Every structure is written in structure tokens, then in C-alpha cells.
Amino acid sequence: MSEYHRLIIVLLLTALSLGGVPLLAWPWQWRRFALAGATAGWFAILSLLVVNGLAVGALPFGNMYQVMVVLALCFVPLWALLAWRRGWGWMLPFFSLAQSIFLIGALCMDKDLGWSRIPALQSAWFVPHVIAYMLGYALCAVAFLMQTLAWIRPRHPEPLAAIPDLLRLAFAGLTFGMLSGALWAEDAWGAYWSWDAKETWSLITWLGYAIYLHAVQDPAQQRWRSTIHVLAFLALLTTFILVNVLPKLGSALHGYA
Amino acid sequence: MDTPLEQHSEPPKRPPSRRVLQACQVVLAAVMLLLLAGVIPVPEGGQAAVLRSPLMVLAGLSLVGMMLRCRWRRRLPLGSGLLHGGLVVLLTGAGLSWWGAQQGLASVPLDGVGRRIELSAGITLGTALAARNFVVEYEAPMYHLYRHNGRQDVVHLGTYPIRHGMLDLGGQGQVPERDLRQEDGTWREFHRLPPHLVLQRGRASPRHYSVQVQVDGDDWQEIRVNHPVTAAGWRFHLVNWEQDDGIATKVQLSARKDPGRSLVILGIWLTILGSVIGAVRILKSRP
């Protein structure tokens, strides 16, 4: 194991421990403790991103491990924005749980640091495309956790009521990510859309959330909303993880992981 | 159809019609099912048949019709209006492309001589095309590490990249980049390490490649990946190159003439703008 790999494991475990503090502290009303843990955990993830960048010698967006670290980095800033703008500070444990899940995912992934930025990836669209998707995925993951809690503890209506607005924000990220990818593909290969597995699944995911956001407007569809939401999230998991992990679904144009 | 992004902040003048909402959801679900059918791996590669089928075109037309009806009958908030309007423009452009776009591959010799070339799809380009000054730069190669325990017993221990001037073999030590280069600067095919370890050179990915092209006798222009060239109504993209004994002899260019391109780009930007405005409005409003 190289020095980089040892440092990465230490930082991942630190980020997991500190970032998980809100899960324990928030229910006991130790808000400052929870906030301090979340902030320290976020700085640990930021350090991890810097270490990945130094090890790779480029932007560390090259494989599933590196992308999961970028995704984990999105949760605390998103929570801070929503707490400030919408008064949703109570969502911190959900953001903390989602962040921990992706950090555990990063811990389990092959931490390959060998990645060269092939010519097709040398584009101004690369960073905004990835970041928009990561922001969208982060919000979708939190909304799914809130949906799960609503099933387990139906007497807490607050999370259920917040899900549509969370998903409207996530939908903007998914839309920007998908369409910026189309513009980028047109520059790189001369075609907006190639029916690549990753592209097709990302469109399926987008359509799933579009159906959900239309269902929200129809009171008669209240009982179906959660089912549509879960199906859309399953499509998201397929787009983000399964397409890269299962060779049969393999994506030729998005060959990271 | 309704206003998914911001109905909470600016209620529409008319309540959403349940019938239109449900019809829209049915069409969206139908497109999803078609996409699912198309994305299932099949040995003959029949995905394109599903994804480019008349059913898909029909679903696209239905969506455009419903979005237009929705825009006509209800006053949507700015973000939603732009998003739906953008999608209508985008789908219209995509329809035009589907109907009238021409695309094919051109294999152009690197001798700088202009010639009329027929594209791979049997389309005649109609202009003379010349290419010269092809340049390719490679990343440092990966190296495979093997352990020899005898003639028949060779174990592959891993593949490692060179970074920061060093080949880091994890627990097996490090090899400086200079030890892997020959006197003329090229990379060694094999490098022995004591005891019983051998490094073998693996693949090297291209970091950058570019070529100069001339269309119809105009000025020479550089073309590289992500930097296409537009000339004589065609957009040219550098796709690949052919080589003989390590020397590049031809480049492959993708040439595309697309009457729907401007509409697709306009539609994409309107949709992005609409979704961003919708998100900003959500953040500005209190629940």
C-alpha cells in the first residue's frame, strides 16, 4: 500500500466519523456539536479531494471512487444553502446519513489513482457537467432517505412535505447535467446523443423525476407519488452505479469506474 | 401539462387539467419504457431499432403537442415556461435533424493535397478536403509487473502508471522514470527488477492529437477533439487516425450537415435557463 493510499484511508475514516456526528447529536438537540462535526467532516472530505488531485496530477474525477468523494463533498454546502434560504436546518441528519453512505461506498471502491485526462475529457464542459450531476444526485439521495423515513415513521409529516421542493432543485441539476453533456458531445463527436447506456439511463432517470414532479400537482395521485419517487431513484442508482459496475450494461463513452 | 419546477411559488392562473397532466405522464412513461427496451443489451445490437423507431418519434410529437397546448391554455411562471418552451424548440430541432441531417466518416490522406472524398455512408461531400501536419502526444505508458518463478510460472502482480516522474509499485517499491527510458528517450519494452520481477510496457493513451485541414481551398484550420471546424455548411470533427509502421498516414474526420443544429442548441439553452430560474425561485421562497 502506497503512502497516498494510507493517507486516503485515514482521511476517509476521519470524514466518516466526524461527518456522522450529526446522526447522533441532532436527536439529542446537541446542535452545535452536530454542526461542528459536520463542518470538520466536510474539511476532511475536502482534504481527501486535494490528496486525490495531487495523486492523480489532474482533476480527480476519473473513476467511481474519485467521483464518490466529489459527491460526498456536495452534502454539507447544500444543507447550509437550504438551511439559510429555506429554514431547513432540521435536514442535517439526512444530509449526514447520505454523505456517510457515499463515503462508505468510496471506502469500498478500488482506489485507483491512475487516470489520464483523454482528449475528449479536455473540455470546459467537464467540470460543470460533473458538478451539476453530483449536486442533483446528492439532493435526490437525501429526498429518498426522507421518503424512507416517511414510510417508517408516518407521523412525521415535515420530511414528506419537503420532498417535492428538494426534487425540483435536484431536477435543475439533472437537467443541466444532461443537456450540458449533450452540448459537450456535439463538440467532441459531432452528435448530441449516441444512445450510449449511460446517456439512455440518465434520460430514463430524468423522465422518472419529471413524471414525479407532474404527479405532485395532482392530489388524486398522492398514493402513487412515493412509488414513482422510488422508481426514479432506482433508475438514478442504475445510471450512477450499475451502468459502470455491470459489464453487460457497459457504457462506451463514459468508461470510468 | 404542469409546472414542475415552481408551481409552489407562483400559482398558475388556471388549475392544472388532470386529464392533460395524466396524458403527459402516460407519454413520458411510454418514452421511458421504450428507452428501457432500447437499453437492454441484446447480441445483435438491436437497440437503435427501438430508440430510433417511429414510436419514439410519435411520442416526441405527442410531447411537443401537449407542451404547446399547456403553454397556450395556461400562463406558466417564467422558469417553467422557458423550460417547456425550450423542450419544444429542442424536440423540433431534433426532429429536423432526424429528417434531414447527413453524417459520415471521411478518411483523408495526410499529404496536404485537396481531393473530393466520399463519406462512409455513401454521401458525397461536394467540396475538396485536404489534411496535413498531424501531431500526436502520448501520456507516459502504464507498466505491467510480473513475477517469474520459473519458465512456466509467471504471475501478473498489477498494472501501474508513472506519476510525478516515478513508477510507484505499491509494496514492491518505486522505479524512477529515467530508468524506464532508453538513451533515445523512448520507453523500454522490459525492465528487470531483483528478485524475479519484470516490468513490461503497457498501453499509452494519447494526451493530445490535432491536424490541419483545408476545406474547398480556404485557409488551413487546426482541428482537434472538442474543437471542430465548420466550413462549407459541414462540421468536421477529428475522430481517429490510421498509421503504417508507426507513421500516421490518414486521419478520420466525422463530417455532419445538420439543419436542426441551431434549434437544438437554442432549445438546450432555453431549457437550462428555465430550470436554473426555477431553482433560484425555489431558493428565494420560504416554505
XYZ file of C-alpha atoms in Angstrom:
544
model
C 0.000 0.000 0.000
C 1.464 3.388 -1.033
C 1.686 6.490 1.159
C -1.194 8.034 -0.791
C -3.433 5.025 -0.159
C -2.680 5.049 3.581
C -3.471 8.768 3.796
C -6.682 8.262 1.807
C -7.912 5.527 4.172
C -7.142 7.695 7.215
C -8.952 10.703 5.723
C -11.945 8.605 4.665
C -12.314 7.153 8.171
C -11.906 10.621 9.707
C -14.545 12.085 7.381
C -16.892 9.207 8.147
C -16.507 9.566 11.932
C -16.794 13.358 12.035
C -19.441 13.598 9.325
C -21.556 11.038 11.166
C -21.647 13.100 14.392
C -24.936 14.877 13.455
C -26.667 11.498 13.270
C -26.015 11.000 16.985
C -26.019 14.598 18.191
C -29.077 16.030 16.416
C -31.744 13.809 18.024
C -30.373 14.876 21.452
C -30.620 18.555 20.497
C -26.831 18.989 20.643
C -26.993 21.239 17.606
C -23.622 22.983 17.953
C -21.908 19.651 18.398
C -23.665 18.329 15.290
C -22.707 21.408 13.294
C -19.074 21.219 14.418
C -18.917 17.533 13.437
C -20.473 18.178 10.020
C -18.072 21.071 9.335
C -14.979 19.129 10.436
C -16.124 16.120 8.387
C -16.539 18.337 5.333
C -12.986 19.658 5.702
C -11.754 16.061 5.922
C -13.533 15.291 2.610
C -12.057 18.460 1.087
C -8.586 17.279 2.164
C -9.362 13.934 0.556
C -10.229 15.681 -2.707
C -6.941 17.615 -2.576
C -4.968 14.411 -1.886
C -6.730 12.674 -4.790
C -5.912 15.632 -7.031
C -2.237 15.589 -6.021
C -2.004 11.829 -6.511
C -3.689 11.923 -9.911
C -1.934 15.100 -11.000
C -5.190 16.382 -12.520
C -8.834 16.926 -11.614
C -9.753 13.860 -9.532
C -12.954 12.918 -11.416
C -11.515 9.858 -13.128
C -13.191 6.817 -11.588
C -16.047 5.822 -9.316
C -14.013 6.247 -6.112
C -12.935 9.769 -7.050
C -16.441 10.745 -8.186
C -17.953 9.454 -4.927
C -15.609 11.731 -2.980
C -16.800 14.688 -5.100
C -20.394 13.641 -4.413
C -19.774 13.380 -0.660
C -18.344 16.899 -0.729
C -21.663 18.311 -2.006
C -23.854 17.474 1.001
C -22.788 19.997 3.657
C -22.771 23.066 1.340
C -26.200 22.059 0.002
C -27.546 21.657 3.531
C -26.098 25.067 4.529
C -27.743 26.699 1.492
C -31.131 25.124 2.243
C -30.898 25.923 5.963
C -30.106 29.563 5.130
C -32.594 30.096 2.322
C -35.471 27.840 3.321
C -35.011 27.280 7.059
C -34.442 23.544 6.575
C -31.750 23.168 9.221
C -33.596 20.109 10.572
C -32.470 18.179 7.470
C -28.861 17.922 8.703
C -29.110 14.272 9.883
C -30.484 13.248 6.443
C -27.630 15.008 4.645
C -25.175 13.495 7.112
C -26.555 9.975 6.567
C -26.469 10.303 2.764
C -22.897 11.635 2.939
C -21.862 8.697 5.139
C -23.380 6.187 2.703
C -21.367 7.584 -0.202
C -18.204 7.766 1.912
C -18.654 4.077 2.783
C -19.109 3.490 -0.957
C -15.821 5.335 -1.619
C -14.141 3.260 1.100
C -15.231 0.025 -0.605
C -14.253 1.118 -4.126
C -10.923 0.344 -5.751
C -8.918 3.492 -5.010
C -7.180 3.576 -8.350
C -5.202 6.792 -8.741
C -4.092 6.159 -12.303
C -6.082 8.331 -14.644
C -5.139 10.391 -17.634
C -7.474 13.022 -18.989
C -8.058 11.734 -22.503
C -8.603 14.360 -25.239
C -12.417 14.013 -25.153
C -12.397 14.981 -21.455
C -10.306 18.109 -22.081
C -13.327 20.359 -22.354
C -14.718 23.369 -20.491
C -17.923 21.351 -20.043
C -16.253 18.630 -17.988
C -16.388 20.264 -14.532
C -19.870 21.888 -14.763
C -21.324 18.650 -16.192
C -19.980 16.528 -13.327
C -20.719 19.074 -10.574
C -24.321 19.624 -11.744
C -24.931 15.875 -11.706
C -23.325 15.475 -8.275
C -25.494 18.266 -6.817
C -28.601 16.697 -8.362
C -27.684 13.199 -7.148
C -26.967 14.481 -3.632
C -30.409 16.093 -3.360
C -32.109 13.010 -4.835
C -30.341 10.791 -2.276
C -31.488 12.999 0.620
C -35.064 13.068 -0.729
C -35.030 9.270 -0.952
C -33.849 8.930 2.655
C -36.637 11.282 3.733
C -39.144 9.196 1.783
C -37.870 6.078 3.559
C -38.294 7.772 6.955
C -41.805 8.815 5.983
C -42.625 5.126 5.447
C -41.040 4.023 8.712
C -42.445 6.882 10.813
C -45.546 8.232 9.023
C -46.405 10.582 11.909
C -43.652 12.999 10.924
C -45.142 14.963 8.001
C -42.331 17.537 7.718
C -39.885 15.477 5.584
C -42.665 14.302 3.270
C -43.786 17.883 2.638
C -40.237 18.998 1.766
C -39.530 16.235 -0.777
C -41.174 17.886 -3.838
C -39.168 21.114 -3.468
C -35.946 19.165 -2.883
C -36.603 17.199 -6.057
C -37.440 20.351 -8.020
C -33.961 21.637 -7.107
C -32.401 18.270 -7.943
C -34.246 18.266 -11.274
C -32.484 21.508 -12.237
C -29.128 19.797 -11.577
C -30.116 16.719 -13.586
C -31.368 18.908 -16.452
C -28.197 20.992 -16.578
C -26.005 17.890 -16.302
C -27.779 16.039 -19.094
C -28.046 18.947 -21.528
C -24.513 20.240 -20.919
C -23.406 16.674 -21.685
C -25.295 16.868 -24.992
C -23.578 20.157 -25.928
C -20.219 18.674 -24.967
C -20.843 15.506 -27.001
C -21.684 17.626 -30.032
C -18.330 19.392 -29.698
C -16.396 16.182 -29.161
C -18.044 13.722 -31.545
C -20.477 15.706 -33.674
C -23.596 14.104 -32.177
C -25.653 15.320 -29.205
C -26.892 11.893 -28.387
C -25.344 8.484 -29.077
C -27.751 6.173 -27.219
C -24.843 5.153 -25.027
C -26.047 3.156 -21.975
C -25.158 5.924 -19.519
C -26.901 8.557 -21.641
C -30.038 6.481 -22.073
C -30.258 5.669 -18.355
C -29.717 9.327 -17.478
C -32.683 10.208 -19.717
C -34.764 7.451 -18.071
C -33.884 8.940 -14.656
C -34.778 12.450 -15.812
C -38.121 11.233 -17.178
C -38.831 9.386 -13.912
C -38.376 12.557 -11.880
C -40.368 14.561 -14.473
C -43.285 12.121 -14.003
C -42.975 12.514 -10.218
C -42.988 16.317 -10.421
C -46.142 16.182 -12.537
C -47.741 13.702 -10.111
C -47.133 16.160 -7.255
C -49.594 18.549 -8.911
C -52.438 16.073 -8.943
C -53.971 15.401 -5.488
C -55.555 12.222 -6.839
C -52.091 10.738 -7.391
C -50.926 11.203 -3.803
C -50.753 7.483 -3.097
C -48.626 6.823 -6.217
C -46.131 9.612 -5.654
C -43.860 7.675 -3.348
C -43.818 4.688 -5.725
C -42.853 6.912 -8.670
C -40.206 8.570 -6.488
C -38.651 5.225 -5.543
C -38.658 4.003 -9.166
C -36.968 7.231 -10.281
C -34.326 6.812 -7.581
C -33.709 3.202 -8.653
C -33.152 4.499 -12.191
C -30.700 7.037 -10.756
C -28.769 4.280 -8.965
C -28.628 2.325 -12.221
C -27.319 5.387 -14.086
C -24.749 6.292 -11.475
C -23.513 2.896 -10.308
C -24.888 -0.157 -12.127
C -24.059 1.022 -15.657
C -20.415 1.305 -14.589
C -20.303 -1.835 -12.473
C -22.186 -4.297 -14.699
C -20.199 -5.005 -17.882
C -23.344 -6.054 -19.780
C -24.783 -2.574 -19.336
C -21.391 -1.096 -20.148
C -21.051 2.444 -21.364
C -18.524 3.028 -24.141
C -18.477 6.804 -23.838
C -18.498 7.072 -20.043
C -15.847 4.489 -19.263
C -14.831 5.451 -15.742
C -15.060 3.101 -12.715
C -49.112 19.837 -18.643
C -47.965 21.440 -15.473
C -45.143 23.407 -13.977
C -42.842 21.019 -12.209
C -40.183 23.448 -11.159
C -42.002 26.250 -9.450
C -45.706 25.804 -9.112
C -45.399 26.468 -5.374
C -44.049 29.999 -5.732
C -46.269 31.425 -8.457
C -49.587 29.614 -8.811
C -50.858 29.406 -12.382
C -53.923 31.362 -13.459
C -55.804 28.170 -14.260
C -55.624 24.994 -12.209
C -53.850 22.148 -13.914
C -56.090 19.987 -16.021
C -55.963 16.470 -14.596
C -56.557 14.942 -17.992
C -53.644 16.777 -19.592
C -51.412 16.011 -16.599
C -52.208 12.335 -16.763
C -51.868 12.188 -20.546
C -48.465 13.829 -20.257
C -47.401 11.315 -17.599
C -48.577 8.438 -19.798
C -46.490 9.695 -22.743
C -43.447 10.267 -20.509
C -43.869 6.742 -19.108
C -44.194 5.341 -22.650
C -40.921 7.035 -23.645
C -39.322 5.599 -20.506
C -40.483 2.093 -21.415
C -39.167 2.473 -24.972
C -35.834 3.645 -23.590
C -35.771 0.685 -21.194
C -36.444 -1.671 -24.098
C -33.672 0.015 -26.054
C -31.089 -0.088 -23.291
C -31.406 -3.827 -22.606
C -28.281 -5.487 -24.004
C -29.021 -7.748 -26.987
C -26.444 -9.723 -29.003
C -27.417 -8.280 -32.392
C -27.253 -4.710 -31.140
C -30.911 -4.001 -31.890
C -31.100 -1.039 -29.502
C -31.026 1.527 -32.296
C -34.092 -0.085 -33.860
C -36.096 0.652 -30.699
C -34.579 4.010 -29.908
C -34.983 5.377 -33.438
C -38.344 3.731 -34.090
C -41.433 5.589 -35.386
C -42.981 5.017 -31.946
C -40.296 7.179 -30.386
C -40.916 9.888 -32.997
C -44.643 9.673 -32.264
C -44.013 10.023 -28.518
C -41.820 13.071 -29.184
C -44.542 14.642 -31.344
C -47.163 13.984 -28.649
C -44.972 15.660 -26.034
C -44.470 18.707 -28.249
C -48.244 18.886 -28.843
C -49.050 18.667 -25.145
C -46.448 21.224 -24.148
C -47.746 23.655 -26.766
C -51.318 23.125 -25.567
C -50.226 23.657 -21.984
C -48.358 26.866 -22.873
C -51.395 28.077 -24.851
C -54.032 27.417 -22.213
C -52.189 28.275 -19.004
C -49.897 31.092 -18.039
C -46.818 29.358 -16.711
C -44.248 31.027 -14.442
C -41.115 32.247 -16.218
C -38.877 29.281 -15.354
C -41.421 26.628 -16.245
C -42.463 28.479 -19.375
C -38.871 28.656 -20.590
C -38.252 25.017 -19.688
C -41.293 23.760 -21.575
C -40.741 26.178 -24.473
C -37.078 25.137 -24.639
C -38.053 21.482 -24.808
C -40.462 22.230 -27.670
C -37.691 24.045 -29.597
C -35.202 21.260 -28.794
C -37.525 18.468 -29.929
C -38.407 20.405 -33.089
C -34.702 20.779 -33.879
C -34.103 17.097 -33.113
C -36.961 16.228 -35.481
C -35.375 18.340 -38.224
C -32.038 16.614 -37.608
C -33.673 13.182 -37.702
C -35.307 14.100 -41.000
C -32.530 15.943 -42.801
C -29.096 15.517 -41.185
C -26.261 13.953 -43.182
C -23.284 12.421 -41.430
C -20.389 10.172 -42.375
C -16.712 9.452 -41.876
C -14.047 10.770 -44.221
C -10.632 9.127 -44.405
C -8.236 11.872 -45.516
C -4.569 11.237 -46.532
C -2.045 13.429 -44.712
C -0.334 14.675 -47.879
C -1.852 18.158 -47.923
C -3.445 17.565 -51.343
C -7.090 18.615 -51.726
C -9.413 15.955 -53.137
C -13.139 15.216 -53.272
C -13.901 12.486 -50.785
C -16.905 10.241 -50.476
C -18.090 9.785 -46.887
C -18.503 6.329 -45.362
C -22.296 6.494 -45.610
C -22.115 6.937 -49.418
C -22.658 10.711 -49.134
C -20.599 12.937 -51.414
C -19.061 15.838 -49.550
C -19.191 18.182 -52.548
C -16.029 20.055 -51.539
C -12.303 19.325 -51.705
C -10.721 18.267 -48.413
C -7.017 18.227 -47.537
C -5.127 17.400 -44.322
C -1.537 17.899 -43.157
C 0.643 18.343 -40.045
C -0.867 15.630 -37.868
C 0.559 15.771 -34.337
C 0.029 13.261 -31.541
C 1.404 13.360 -27.976
C 1.137 10.423 -25.624
C 0.901 10.107 -21.866
C 3.633 8.069 -20.166
C 2.755 4.358 -20.626
C 1.434 2.076 -17.904
C 3.741 -0.775 -16.852
C 2.682 -4.352 -16.004
C 4.556 -6.001 -13.143
C 5.180 -9.780 -13.360
C 6.866 -12.261 -11.036
C 8.830 -15.095 -12.688
C 9.013 -18.241 -10.557
C 10.401 -20.353 -13.374
C 9.788 -20.690 -17.121
C 6.150 -21.752 -16.840
C 5.179 -19.842 -13.728
C 4.551 -16.148 -14.416
C 2.229 -14.169 -12.166
C 0.784 -10.760 -13.077
C 1.060 -8.594 -9.959
C -0.564 -5.409 -11.236
C -0.525 -2.503 -13.666
C 0.937 0.815 -12.561
C 1.057 4.347 -14.001
C 4.033 6.717 -13.934
C 3.279 9.859 -11.970
C 5.470 12.720 -10.885
C 8.490 11.075 -12.541
C 8.126 7.822 -10.587
C 6.595 4.387 -11.170
C 5.095 3.534 -7.772
C 4.706 -0.244 -7.429
C 2.930 -0.070 -4.055
C 4.571 -2.534 -1.654
C 7.070 -3.609 -4.343
C 8.989 -0.316 -4.310
C 9.435 2.510 -6.786
C 11.243 2.915 -10.109
C 12.365 6.364 -11.322
C 11.076 7.345 -14.772
C 14.659 7.809 -16.104
C 15.367 4.083 -15.514
C 12.483 3.200 -17.838
C 13.674 5.359 -20.724
C 16.208 4.334 -23.340
C 19.049 6.553 -24.492
C 16.938 7.977 -27.326
C 14.181 8.915 -24.859
C 11.714 6.175 -25.863
C 10.198 3.845 -23.267
C 11.778 0.447 -22.560
C 9.739 -2.619 -23.522
C 11.039 -4.593 -20.479
C 12.797 -3.683 -17.255
C 14.105 -6.281 -14.793
C 13.855 -5.803 -11.045
C 15.507 -8.069 -8.491
C 14.444 -10.655 -7.450
C 12.369 -12.384 -10.199
C 10.326 -9.272 -11.020
C 9.881 -7.909 -14.542
C 8.162 -4.770 -15.780
C 6.569 -4.844 -19.230
C 5.455 -1.697 -21.026
C 1.679 -1.425 -21.460
C -0.531 0.931 -23.381
C -0.028 4.686 -23.579
C -3.101 6.867 -24.111
C -2.913 9.849 -26.433
C -2.936 13.106 -24.476
C -3.461 15.338 -27.472
C -3.819 14.991 -31.216
C -4.516 17.555 -33.873
C -4.359 18.061 -37.618
C -4.623 20.947 -40.038
C -7.425 20.740 -42.591
C -8.341 22.776 -45.621
C -11.883 22.767 -46.989
C -12.514 23.899 -50.574
C -9.164 25.684 -50.883
C -9.830 28.041 -47.936
C -7.354 28.754 -45.107
C -5.807 25.863 -43.189
C -7.512 25.367 -39.808
C -6.455 23.246 -36.846
C -8.893 20.584 -35.775
C -8.692 18.585 -32.513
C -11.035 16.753 -30.197
C -13.614 19.180 -28.723
C -12.566 21.800 -31.297
C -14.436 21.054 -34.536
C -14.208 23.139 -37.678
C -17.210 24.480 -39.597
C -16.786 25.054 -43.328
C -18.964 24.894 -46.444
C -22.021 24.012 -44.319
C -20.336 20.976 -42.764
C -18.948 20.494 -39.260
C -15.783 18.404 -39.158
C -14.640 16.523 -36.038
C -11.323 14.726 -35.655
C -12.191 11.141 -34.751
C -9.111 8.960 -35.244
C -6.034 8.348 -37.366
C -4.515 5.475 -39.308
C -0.821 4.618 -39.220
C 1.631 2.446 -41.072
C 4.812 1.307 -39.240
C 4.162 3.896 -36.539
C 3.801 6.772 -39.021
C 0.393 8.435 -39.392
C -0.858 8.216 -42.981
C -4.528 9.255 -42.786
C -6.924 10.962 -40.385
C -10.564 10.062 -39.934
C -12.886 13.039 -39.822
C -16.566 12.933 -38.988
C -18.491 15.299 -41.248
C -22.037 16.397 -40.385
C -24.527 18.715 -42.058
C -27.475 19.244 -39.738
C -30.416 21.581 -40.483
C -31.712 21.225 -36.894
C -28.483 22.081 -35.061
C -29.261 25.751 -34.313
C -32.730 24.903 -32.990
C -31.374 22.097 -30.787
C -28.747 24.410 -29.279
C -31.303 27.191 -28.724
C -33.696 24.684 -27.128
C -30.975 23.324 -24.846
C -30.056 26.807 -23.612
C -33.717 27.801 -23.066
C -34.331 24.591 -21.098
C -31.212 25.101 -18.972
C -32.161 28.738 -18.348
C -35.709 27.728 -17.380
C -34.519 25.080 -14.938
C -31.998 27.456 -13.341
C -34.627 30.211 -12.933
C -36.989 27.649 -11.408
C -34.324 26.544 -8.913
C -33.485 30.129 -7.953
C -37.178 30.876 -7.321
C -37.449 27.866 -5.029
C -34.451 29.081 -3.036
C -35.922 32.590 -2.828
C -39.263 31.424 -1.470
C -39.951 30.301 2.095
C -41.955 27.109 2.604
